[in-house]
PDB file of C-alpha atoms in Angstrom:
ATOM      1  CA  UNK A1485     116.708  93.436 117.444  1.00 61.00           C
ATOM      2  CA  UNK A1486     113.792  92.931 115.069  1.00 56.00           C
ATOM      3  CA  UNK A1487     114.654  92.458 111.418  1.00 60.00           C
ATOM      4  CA  UNK A1488     111.896  92.851 108.855  1.00 57.00           C
ATOM      5  CA  UNK A1489     112.010  91.574 105.296  1.00 54.00           C
ATOM      6  CA  UNK A1490     110.716  94.345 103.017  1.00 48.00           C
ATOM      7  CA  UNK A1491     109.638  91.947 100.280  1.00 42.00           C
ATOM      8  CA  UNK A1492     106.754  90.708 102.420  1.00 41.00           C
ATOM      9  CA  UNK A1493     103.442  92.381 103.119  1.00 38.00           C
ATOM     10  CA  UNK A1494     102.190  92.984 106.688  1.00 35.00           C
ATOM     11  CA  UNK A1495      99.404  90.402 106.589  1.00 35.00           C
ATOM     12  CA  UNK A1496     101.260  88.228 109.089  1.00 34.00           C
ATOM     13  CA  UNK A1497     100.196  90.288 112.097  1.00 33.00           C
ATOM     14  CA  UNK A1498     102.919  90.362 114.703  1.00 36.00           C
ATOM     15  CA  UNK A1499     101.497  92.619 117.365  1.00 36.00           C
ATOM     16  CA  UNK A1500      98.428  94.752 117.847  1.00 36.00           C
ATOM     17  CA  UNK A1501      98.727  96.892 120.949  1.00 36.00           C
ATOM     18  CA  UNK A1502      95.835  99.222 121.705  1.00 35.00           C
ATOM     19  CA  UNK A1503      95.632 101.423 124.772  1.00 35.00           C
ATOM     20  CA  UNK A1504      92.240 102.595 126.001  1.00 34.00           C
ATOM     21  CA  UNK A1505      91.364 106.154 124.989  1.00 34.00           C
ATOM     22  CA  UNK A1506      90.564 108.678 127.641  1.00 33.00           C
ATOM     23  CA  UNK A1507      86.838 109.280 127.940  1.00 35.00           C
ATOM     24  CA  UNK A1508      86.690 113.022 127.431  1.00 37.00           C
ATOM     25  CA  UNK A1509      89.364 115.660 127.077  1.00 34.00           C
ATOM     26  CA  UNK A1510      89.045 119.251 128.272  1.00 35.00           C
ATOM     27  CA  UNK A1511      87.561 121.631 125.752  1.00 33.00           C
ATOM     28  CA  UNK A1512      90.215 124.274 126.242  1.00 32.00           C
ATOM     29  CA  UNK A1513      93.045 124.186 123.731  1.00 34.00           C
ATOM     30  CA  UNK A1514      96.534 125.610 123.740  1.00 33.00           C
ATOM     31  CA  UNK A1515      97.521 128.201 121.207  1.00 35.00           C
ATOM     32  CA  UNK A1516     100.598 126.685 119.603  1.00 37.00           C
ATOM     33  CA  UNK A1517     102.037 127.663 116.258  1.00 40.00           C
ATOM     34  CA  UNK A1518     105.406 127.035 114.699  1.00 40.00           C
ATOM     35  CA  UNK A1519     108.041 129.166 116.349  1.00 39.00           C
ATOM     36  CA  UNK A1520     106.145 129.479 119.645  1.00 40.00           C
ATOM     37  CA  UNK A1521     106.277 125.855 120.740  1.00 49.00           C
ATOM     38  CA  UNK A1522     109.882 125.530 121.873  1.00 46.00           C
ATOM     39  CA  UNK A1523     108.927 124.665 125.459  1.00 61.00           C
ATOM     40  CA  UNK A1524     106.595 121.914 124.291  1.00 65.00           C
ATOM     41  CA  UNK A1525     109.199 120.429 121.960  1.00 63.00           C
ATOM     42  CA  UNK A1526     112.139 120.734 124.331  1.00 63.00           C
ATOM     43  CA  UNK A1527     111.330 117.539 126.244  1.00 65.00           C
ATOM     44  CA  UNK A1528     112.414 115.329 123.323  1.00 63.00           C
ATOM     45  CA  UNK A1529     116.229 115.063 123.230  1.00 58.00           C
ATOM     46  CA  UNK A1530     117.894 116.333 120.059  1.00 58.00           C
ATOM     47  CA  UNK A1531     114.515 117.221 118.565  1.00 58.00           C
ATOM     48  CA  UNK A1532     114.677 119.096 115.285  1.00 55.00           C
ATOM     49  CA  UNK A1533     112.920 122.455 115.110  1.00 54.00           C
ATOM     50  CA  UNK A1534     109.125 121.950 114.875  1.00 58.00           C
ATOM     51  CA  UNK A1535     108.984 124.048 111.722  1.00 60.00           C
ATOM     52  CA  UNK A1536     111.301 121.726 109.812  1.00 73.00           C
ATOM     53  CA  UNK A1537     110.332 121.160 106.190  1.00 82.00           C
ATOM     54  CA  UNK A1538     111.333 117.944 104.418  1.00 91.00           C
ATOM     55  CA  UNK A1539     112.175 118.090 100.722  1.00 91.00           C
ATOM     56  CA  UNK A1540     110.900 114.521 100.270  1.00 93.00           C
ATOM     57  CA  UNK A1541     108.024 114.593 102.747  1.00 93.00           C
ATOM     58  CA  UNK A1542     106.631 111.032 102.959  1.00 96.00           C
ATOM     59  CA  UNK A1543     102.938 112.032 103.221  1.00 97.00           C
ATOM     60  CA  UNK A1544     100.786 109.798 101.016  1.00 97.00           C
ATOM     61  CA  UNK A1545      97.408 110.762 102.463  1.00 98.00           C
ATOM     62  CA  UNK A1546      96.030 113.569 104.653  1.00 98.00           C
ATOM     63  CA  UNK A1547      92.590 113.363 106.283  1.00 98.00           C
ATOM     64  CA  UNK A1548      90.629 115.942 108.258  1.00 98.00           C
ATOM     65  CA  UNK A1549      87.499 114.728 110.035  1.00 98.00           C
ATOM     66  CA  UNK A1550      84.762 116.439 112.027  1.00 97.00           C
ATOM     67  CA  UNK A1551      82.393 113.991 113.709  1.00 97.00           C
ATOM     68  CA  UNK A1552      79.089 115.402 114.844  1.00 95.00           C
ATOM     69  CA  UNK A1553      75.470 114.747 115.610  1.00 93.00           C
ATOM     70  CA  UNK A1554      72.727 115.999 113.306  1.00 92.00           C
ATOM     71  CA  UNK A1555      68.974 116.397 113.605  1.00 86.00           C
ATOM     72  CA  UNK A1556      66.942 113.243 113.076  1.00 86.00           C
ATOM     73  CA  UNK A1557      65.087 114.745 110.101  1.00 90.00           C
ATOM     74  CA  UNK A1558      68.215 115.436 108.033  1.00 93.00           C
ATOM     75  CA  UNK A1559      67.738 114.724 104.318  1.00 95.00           C
ATOM     76  CA  UNK A1560      70.344 112.014 103.616  1.00 96.00           C
ATOM     77  CA  UNK A1561      70.020 112.427  99.850  1.00 96.00           C
ATOM     78  CA  UNK A1562      70.838 116.134 100.138  1.00 97.00           C
ATOM     79  CA  UNK A1563      74.197 115.441 101.799  1.00 97.00           C
ATOM     80  CA  UNK A1564      75.820 114.886  98.412  1.00 97.00           C
ATOM     81  CA  UNK A1565      75.022 118.472  97.452  1.00 97.00           C
ATOM     82  CA  UNK A1566      77.932 119.888  99.454  1.00 97.00           C
ATOM     83  CA  UNK A1567      80.167 119.299  96.395  1.00 97.00           C
ATOM     84  CA  UNK A1568      79.952 120.125  92.706  1.00 97.00           C
ATOM     85  CA  UNK A1569      79.043 116.729  91.275  1.00 96.00           C
ATOM     86  CA  UNK A1570      80.648 117.670  87.960  1.00 97.00           C
ATOM     87  CA  UNK A1571      83.948 117.868  89.838  1.00 97.00           C
ATOM     88  CA  UNK A1572      83.157 114.835  92.018  1.00 98.00           C
ATOM     89  CA  UNK A1573      81.409 112.500  89.536  1.00 97.00           C
ATOM     90  CA  UNK A1574      81.950 109.186  91.376  1.00 97.00           C
ATOM     91  CA  UNK A1575      79.540 108.930  94.287  1.00 97.00           C
ATOM     92  CA  UNK A1576      79.255 105.937  96.615  1.00 96.00           C
ATOM     93  CA  UNK A1577      76.815 105.238  99.423  1.00 94.00           C
ATOM     94  CA  UNK A1578      78.311 105.395 102.908  1.00 94.00           C
ATOM     95  CA  UNK A1579      76.723 102.689 105.052  1.00 84.00           C
ATOM     96  CA  UNK A1580      76.941 101.372 108.585  1.00 79.00           C
ATOM     97  CA  UNK A1581      76.845  97.582 108.428  1.00 74.00           C
ATOM     98  CA  UNK A1582      75.979  95.506 111.486  1.00 71.00           C
ATOM     99  CA  UNK A1583      76.254  91.725 111.748  1.00 72.00           C
ATOM    100  CA  UNK A1584      74.301  89.703 114.303  1.00 68.00           C
ATOM    101  CA  UNK A1585      76.874  87.347 115.787  1.00 71.00           C
ATOM    102  CA  UNK A1586      74.141  85.153 117.220  1.00 69.00           C
ATOM    103  CA  UNK A1587      72.552  82.192 115.520  1.00 65.00           C
ATOM    104  CA  UNK A1588      70.833  84.206 112.823  1.00 68.00           C
ATOM    105  CA  UNK A1589      74.007  85.797 111.452  1.00 67.00           C
ATOM    106  CA  UNK A1590      71.742  88.453 109.958  1.00 74.00           C
ATOM    107  CA  UNK A1591      73.370  91.502 108.387  1.00 75.00           C
ATOM    108  CA  UNK A1592      71.688  94.890 108.453  1.00 75.00           C
ATOM    109  CA  UNK A1593      72.877  98.159 106.978  1.00 78.00           C
ATOM    110  CA  UNK A1594      71.969 101.805 107.435  1.00 85.00           C
ATOM    111  CA  UNK A1595      72.695 104.445 104.802  1.00 88.00           C
ATOM    112  CA  UNK A1596      74.552 107.340 106.410  1.00 93.00           C
ATOM    113  CA  UNK A1597      75.372 109.504 103.411  1.00 96.00           C
ATOM    114  CA  UNK A1598      77.912 109.580 100.589  1.00 97.00           C
ATOM    115  CA  UNK A1599      81.588 109.319  99.731  1.00 98.00           C
ATOM    116  CA  UNK A1600      82.405 111.457  96.689  1.00 98.00           C
ATOM    117  CA  UNK A1601      85.589 111.149  94.626  1.00 98.00           C
ATOM    118  CA  UNK A1602      87.131 113.985  92.625  1.00 98.00           C
ATOM    119  CA  UNK A1603      87.671 113.343  88.914  1.00 97.00           C
ATOM    120  CA  UNK A1604      91.434 113.697  89.414  1.00 97.00           C
ATOM    121  CA  UNK A1605      91.434 110.880  91.954  1.00 96.00           C
ATOM    122  CA  UNK A1606      93.293 113.066  94.476  1.00 98.00           C
ATOM    123  CA  UNK A1607      90.437 114.278  96.663  1.00 98.00           C
ATOM    124  CA  UNK A1608      87.603 112.528  98.500  1.00 98.00           C
ATOM    125  CA  UNK A1609      84.777 114.059 100.525  1.00 98.00           C
ATOM    126  CA  UNK A1610      82.699 112.032 102.959  1.00 98.00           C
ATOM    127  CA  UNK A1611      79.355 113.621 103.803  1.00 98.00           C
ATOM    128  CA  UNK A1612      77.472 111.544 106.365  1.00 97.00           C
ATOM    129  CA  UNK A1613      74.901 111.957 109.092  1.00 96.00           C
ATOM    130  CA  UNK A1614      77.800 111.300 111.479  1.00 96.00           C
ATOM    131  CA  UNK A1615      80.016 114.077 110.177  1.00 97.00           C
ATOM    132  CA  UNK A1616      82.321 115.285 107.433  1.00 98.00           C
ATOM    133  CA  UNK A1617      85.678 113.994 106.220  1.00 98.00           C
ATOM    134  CA  UNK A1618      88.054 115.388 103.626  1.00 98.00           C
ATOM    135  CA  UNK A1619      90.912 113.348 102.170  1.00 98.00           C
ATOM    136  CA  UNK A1620      93.800 114.482  99.991  1.00 98.00           C
ATOM    137  CA  UNK A1621      96.112 111.947  98.355  1.00 98.00           C
ATOM    138  CA  UNK A1622      99.712 112.705  97.390  1.00 97.00           C
ATOM    139  CA  UNK A1623     101.083 115.079  96.405  1.00 96.00           C
ATOM    140  CA  UNK A1624     100.189 116.908  99.614  1.00 96.00           C
ATOM    141  CA  UNK A1625      99.414 120.570  98.882  1.00 94.00           C
ATOM    142  CA  UNK A1626     100.378 121.949 102.295  1.00 95.00           C
ATOM    143  CA  UNK A1627      98.415 122.602 105.474  1.00 96.00           C
ATOM    144  CA  UNK A1628      96.972 125.984 104.553  1.00 95.00           C
ATOM    145  CA  UNK A1629      95.491 124.777 101.281  1.00 97.00           C
ATOM    146  CA  UNK A1630      94.415 121.411 102.682  1.00 98.00           C
ATOM    147  CA  UNK A1631      92.654 122.773 105.765  1.00 97.00           C
ATOM    148  CA  UNK A1632      91.056 125.662 103.841  1.00 96.00           C
ATOM    149  CA  UNK A1633      89.466 123.242 101.374  1.00 97.00           C
ATOM    150  CA  UNK A1634      88.202 121.044 104.196  1.00 97.00           C
ATOM    151  CA  UNK A1635      86.600 124.018 105.964  1.00 95.00           C
ATOM    152  CA  UNK A1636      84.918 125.124 102.737  1.00 96.00           C
ATOM    153  CA  UNK A1637      83.178 121.734 102.582  1.00 97.00           C
ATOM    154  CA  UNK A1638      82.360 121.998 106.302  1.00 96.00           C
ATOM    155  CA  UNK A1639      80.654 125.326 105.647  1.00 94.00           C
ATOM    156  CA  UNK A1640      78.444 123.704 102.990  1.00 96.00           C
ATOM    157  CA  UNK A1641      77.858 120.646 105.171  1.00 96.00           C
ATOM    158  CA  UNK A1642      76.545 122.778 108.044  1.00 93.00           C
ATOM    159  CA  UNK A1643      73.905 124.356 105.786  1.00 93.00           C
ATOM    160  CA  UNK A1644      72.433 120.964 104.894  1.00 95.00           C
ATOM    161  CA  UNK A1645      73.106 118.725 107.910  1.00 94.00           C
ATOM    162  CA  UNK A1646      72.488 121.383 110.598  1.00 92.00           C
ATOM    163  CA  UNK A1647      74.747 119.724 113.217  1.00 92.00           C
ATOM    164  CA  UNK A1648      73.423 119.651 116.757  1.00 89.00           C
ATOM    165  CA  UNK A1649      76.840 119.051 118.299  1.00 90.00           C
ATOM    166  CA  UNK A1650      80.494 118.306 117.490  1.00 93.00           C
ATOM    167  CA  UNK A1651      81.909 115.174 119.136  1.00 95.00           C
ATOM    168  CA  UNK A1652      85.361 114.586 117.664  1.00 97.00           C
ATOM    169  CA  UNK A1653      87.972 116.509 115.677  1.00 97.00           C
ATOM    170  CA  UNK A1654      90.721 114.600 113.920  1.00 98.00           C
ATOM    171  CA  UNK A1655      93.756 115.236 111.726  1.00 98.00           C
ATOM    172  CA  UNK A1656      95.315 112.088 110.284  1.00 98.00           C
ATOM    173  CA  UNK A1657      98.420 111.785 108.125  1.00 98.00           C
ATOM    174  CA  UNK A1658      99.677 108.569 106.521  1.00 98.00           C
ATOM    175  CA  UNK A1659     103.416 108.552 105.817  1.00 98.00           C
ATOM    176  CA  UNK A1660     105.236 106.003 103.665  1.00 97.00           C
ATOM    177  CA  UNK A1661     108.976 105.897 104.287  1.00 97.00           C
ATOM    178  CA  UNK A1662     110.764 104.087 101.472  1.00 96.00           C
ATOM    179  CA  UNK A1663     114.032 102.648 102.788  1.00 95.00           C
ATOM    180  CA  UNK A1664     116.505 101.488 100.117  1.00 94.00           C
ATOM    181  CA  UNK A1665     117.223  98.181 101.829  1.00 92.00           C
ATOM    182  CA  UNK A1666     115.594  94.752 101.402  1.00 90.00           C
ATOM    183  CA  UNK A1667     115.880  94.090 105.151  1.00 89.00           C
ATOM    184  CA  UNK A1668     115.803  96.607 107.991  1.00 90.00           C
ATOM    185  CA  UNK A1669     116.028  96.909 111.750  1.00 91.00           C
ATOM    186  CA  UNK A1670     112.752  98.746 112.454  1.00 92.00           C
ATOM    187  CA  UNK A1671     114.069 100.704 115.441  1.00 93.00           C
ATOM    188  CA  UNK A1672     116.709 102.268 113.220  1.00 95.00           C
ATOM    189  CA  UNK A1673     113.880 104.242 111.593  1.00 96.00           C
ATOM    190  CA  UNK A1674     111.020 104.538 114.113  1.00 96.00           C
ATOM    191  CA  UNK A1675     111.239 104.778 117.893  1.00 94.00           C
ATOM    192  CA  UNK A1676     107.745 103.388 118.461  1.00 92.00           C
ATOM    193  CA  UNK A1677     108.045  99.709 117.579  1.00 89.00           C
ATOM    194  CA  UNK A1678     107.612  96.158 118.899  1.00 88.00           C
ATOM    195  CA  UNK A1679     110.109  94.257 121.027  1.00 88.00           C
ATOM    196  CA  UNK A1680     110.474  90.607 120.040  1.00 89.00           C
ATOM    197  CA  UNK A1681     111.320  88.113 122.752  1.00 92.00           C
ATOM    198  CA  UNK A1682     115.032  87.228 122.578  1.00 91.00           C
ATOM    199  CA  UNK A1683     113.956  83.577 122.592  1.00 94.00           C
ATOM    200  CA  UNK A1684     112.198  83.992 119.227  1.00 91.00           C
ATOM    201  CA  UNK A1685     113.662  84.494 115.743  1.00 87.00           C
ATOM    202  CA  UNK A1686     114.455  88.164 115.200  1.00 82.00           C
ATOM    203  CA  UNK A1687     113.811  88.073 111.446  1.00 81.00           C
ATOM    204  CA  UNK A1688     110.041  88.429 110.898  1.00 81.00           C
ATOM    205  CA  UNK A1689     107.885  88.451 107.778  1.00 80.00           C
ATOM    206  CA  UNK A1690     105.083  90.674 109.054  1.00 86.00           C
ATOM    207  CA  UNK A1691     104.740  93.653 111.343  1.00 90.00           C
ATOM    208  CA  UNK A1692     101.782  95.698 112.629  1.00 94.00           C
ATOM    209  CA  UNK A1693     101.520  97.952 115.670  1.00 96.00           C
ATOM    210  CA  UNK A1694      98.844 100.330 116.871  1.00 97.00           C
ATOM    211  CA  UNK A1695      98.912 102.339 120.077  1.00 97.00           C
ATOM    212  CA  UNK A1696      96.941 105.349 121.364  1.00 98.00           C
ATOM    213  CA  UNK A1697      98.720 107.833 123.627  1.00 97.00           C
ATOM    214  CA  UNK A1698      97.469 110.964 125.439  1.00 97.00           C
ATOM    215  CA  UNK A1699      99.121 114.260 124.476  1.00 96.00           C
ATOM    216  CA  UNK A1700      98.281 116.456 127.440  1.00 94.00           C
ATOM    217  CA  UNK A1701     100.321 119.379 126.097  1.00 92.00           C
ATOM    218  CA  UNK A1702      97.828 119.615 123.242  1.00 95.00           C
ATOM    219  CA  UNK A1703      94.651 118.510 125.086  1.00 95.00           C
ATOM    220  CA  UNK A1704      94.640 115.735 122.489  1.00 97.00           C
ATOM    221  CA  UNK A1705      95.471 112.092 121.873  1.00 98.00           C
ATOM    222  CA  UNK A1706      97.205 110.360 118.989  1.00 98.00           C
ATOM    223  CA  UNK A1707      96.731 106.917 117.523  1.00 98.00           C
ATOM    224  CA  UNK A1708      99.994 105.713 115.996  1.00 98.00           C
ATOM    225  CA  UNK A1709      99.886 102.858 113.497  1.00 98.00           C
ATOM    226  CA  UNK A1710     103.077 101.387 112.091  1.00 97.00           C
ATOM    227  CA  UNK A1711     103.336  98.576 109.575  1.00 95.00           C
ATOM    228  CA  UNK A1712     105.149  97.354 106.488  1.00 92.00           C
ATOM    229  CA  UNK A1713     103.510  97.522 103.069  1.00 91.00           C
ATOM    230  CA  UNK A1714     104.536  95.966  99.783  1.00 86.00           C
ATOM    231  CA  UNK A1715     107.125  98.071  97.976  1.00 88.00           C
ATOM    232  CA  UNK A1716     106.936  98.799  94.267  1.00 87.00           C
ATOM    233  CA  UNK A1717     110.729  98.907  94.060  1.00 90.00           C
ATOM    234  CA  UNK A1718     112.898  95.795  94.308  1.00 91.00           C
ATOM    235  CA  UNK A1719     115.324  95.954  97.215  1.00 91.00           C
ATOM    236  CA  UNK A1720     113.273  98.603  99.056  1.00 94.00           C
ATOM    237  CA  UNK A1721     111.299  98.344 102.296  1.00 93.00           C
ATOM    238  CA  UNK A1722     108.231 100.583 102.655  1.00 95.00           C
ATOM    239  CA  UNK A1723     107.481 101.500 106.252  1.00 96.00           C
ATOM    240  CA  UNK A1724     104.098 103.073 107.073  1.00 97.00           C
ATOM    241  CA  UNK A1725     103.772 105.572 109.925  1.00 98.00           C
ATOM    242  CA  UNK A1726     100.113 106.569 110.288  1.00 98.00           C
ATOM    243  CA  UNK A1727      99.340 109.278 112.864  1.00 98.00           C
ATOM    244  CA  UNK A1728      95.780 110.255 113.824  1.00 98.00           C
ATOM    245  CA  UNK A1729      95.745 113.230 116.226  1.00 98.00           C
ATOM    246  CA  UNK A1730      92.303 113.870 117.705  1.00 98.00           C
ATOM    247  CA  UNK A1731      90.269 115.620 120.364  1.00 97.00           C
ATOM    248  CA  UNK A1732      87.125 114.170 121.941  1.00 96.00           C
ATOM    249  CA  UNK A1733      84.863 117.161 122.481  1.00 93.00           C
ATOM    250  CA  UNK A1734      81.265 117.929 123.383  1.00 89.00           C
ATOM    251  CA  UNK A1735      80.303 121.168 121.714  1.00 84.00           C
ATOM    252  CA  UNK A1736      76.580 121.929 121.684  1.00 75.00           C
ATOM    253  CA  UNK A1737      74.735 124.406 119.417  1.00 61.00           C
ATOM    254  CA  UNK A1738      74.599 126.865 122.308  1.00 57.00           C
ATOM    255  CA  UNK A1739      78.408 126.840 122.303  1.00 63.00           C
ATOM    256  CA  UNK A1740      78.599 127.441 118.574  1.00 60.00           C
ATOM    257  CA  UNK A1741      82.246 127.303 117.556  1.00 65.00           C
ATOM    258  CA  UNK A1742      83.465 130.235 115.494  1.00 76.00           C
ATOM    259  CA  UNK A1743      85.519 129.548 112.391  1.00 81.00           C
ATOM    260  CA  UNK A1744      88.518 131.064 114.162  1.00 84.00           C
ATOM    261  CA  UNK A1745      88.170 128.713 117.131  1.00 86.00           C
ATOM    262  CA  UNK A1746      87.686 125.699 114.880  1.00 91.00           C
ATOM    263  CA  UNK A1747      90.796 126.678 112.915  1.00 92.00           C
ATOM    264  CA  UNK A1748      92.682 127.085 116.189  1.00 92.00           C
ATOM    265  CA  UNK A1749      91.673 123.601 117.342  1.00 94.00           C
ATOM    266  CA  UNK A1750      92.641 122.070 114.003  1.00 96.00           C
ATOM    267  CA  UNK A1751      95.971 123.913 114.028  1.00 96.00           C
ATOM    268  CA  UNK A1752      96.620 122.488 117.482  1.00 96.00           C
ATOM    269  CA  UNK A1753      95.895 118.994 116.175  1.00 97.00           C
ATOM    270  CA  UNK A1754      98.293 119.579 113.311  1.00 96.00           C
ATOM    271  CA  UNK A1755     100.961 120.572 115.849  1.00 95.00           C
ATOM    272  CA  UNK A1756     100.142 117.441 117.863  1.00 95.00           C
ATOM    273  CA  UNK A1757     100.547 115.338 114.734  1.00 96.00           C
ATOM    274  CA  UNK A1758     103.894 116.935 113.886  1.00 95.00           C
ATOM    275  CA  UNK A1759     105.066 116.527 117.485  1.00 94.00           C
ATOM    276  CA  UNK A1760     104.158 112.831 117.367  1.00 95.00           C
ATOM    277  CA  UNK A1761     105.881 112.321 114.014  1.00 95.00           C
ATOM    278  CA  UNK A1762     109.113 113.926 115.229  1.00 93.00           C
ATOM    279  CA  UNK A1763     108.951 111.908 118.443  1.00 93.00           C
ATOM    280  CA  UNK A1764     108.583 108.662 116.493  1.00 95.00           C
ATOM    281  CA  UNK A1765     111.181 108.980 113.727  1.00 95.00           C
ATOM    282  CA  UNK A1766     114.951 108.742 113.987  1.00 94.00           C
ATOM    283  CA  UNK A1767     117.709 110.718 112.313  1.00 93.00           C
ATOM    284  CA  UNK A1768     118.063 107.845 109.828  1.00 95.00           C
ATOM    285  CA  UNK A1769     114.491 108.492 108.670  1.00 95.00           C
ATOM    286  CA  UNK A1770     115.104 112.251 108.556  1.00 94.00           C
ATOM    287  CA  UNK A1771     118.087 111.586 106.316  1.00 94.00           C
ATOM    288  CA  UNK A1772     115.897 109.680 103.853  1.00 96.00           C
ATOM    289  CA  UNK A1773     113.166 112.332 103.629  1.00 95.00           C
ATOM    290  CA  UNK A1774     115.405 115.429 103.725  1.00 90.00           C
TER     291      UNK A1774
END
């Protein structure tokens, strides 16, 4: 048993478990859509149907990322032009910062591109020399709308950055499950959790777990992060379940990916994310979000 007090933040790190990612996954992907994935889902006992819709879906943030390599002569300043700056007025530099851990302690930074925020505060586009990211904050608009918007920005990004290869595809969803209890047993709500030694106190004030698992059925992997965040409601515990489903790929310009194939790969990652979510949560969680 591991009891967590919801009134505390997760800063007291309890466990950080990271498994090594596989080096490279096969490029082939499975064609899996809702309604056709029963065989894949059948290995989880009492699994709900993969097409289940939750009336109180806990998604607080959705992120789609395409990491790539670009030509060395790319115009960094032009990367902000993939959006309408009237719609995305707040623009920040995206930098890679490196600290010399030797005696000098010198810090160097390299400008990679821009992070641009929509005037509504709901949408963010990252346009960098390392790839494109698209973020949507709650309320989540649904996969079709979310992925279509991301691919529209990808289309503009390709015109300016001229990618020389795609290296990673990722679909990440951050879920916040608000449990109307000041103290919870974590495993009542998520199946992927930390075991506390029976010789230690079972009531803890901080909790953090991260693990990466291969999902061979989807030619993908998923990084699962679970933690507790401060709740805005007294007597409520807010449990975070962050799932990043990704494929490590090596697609060269000669193997130019069609929009249909890219959509297929991203749809597979969405299925992998949903599979992971359903595998992690319990019926108690489903009762809260249904």
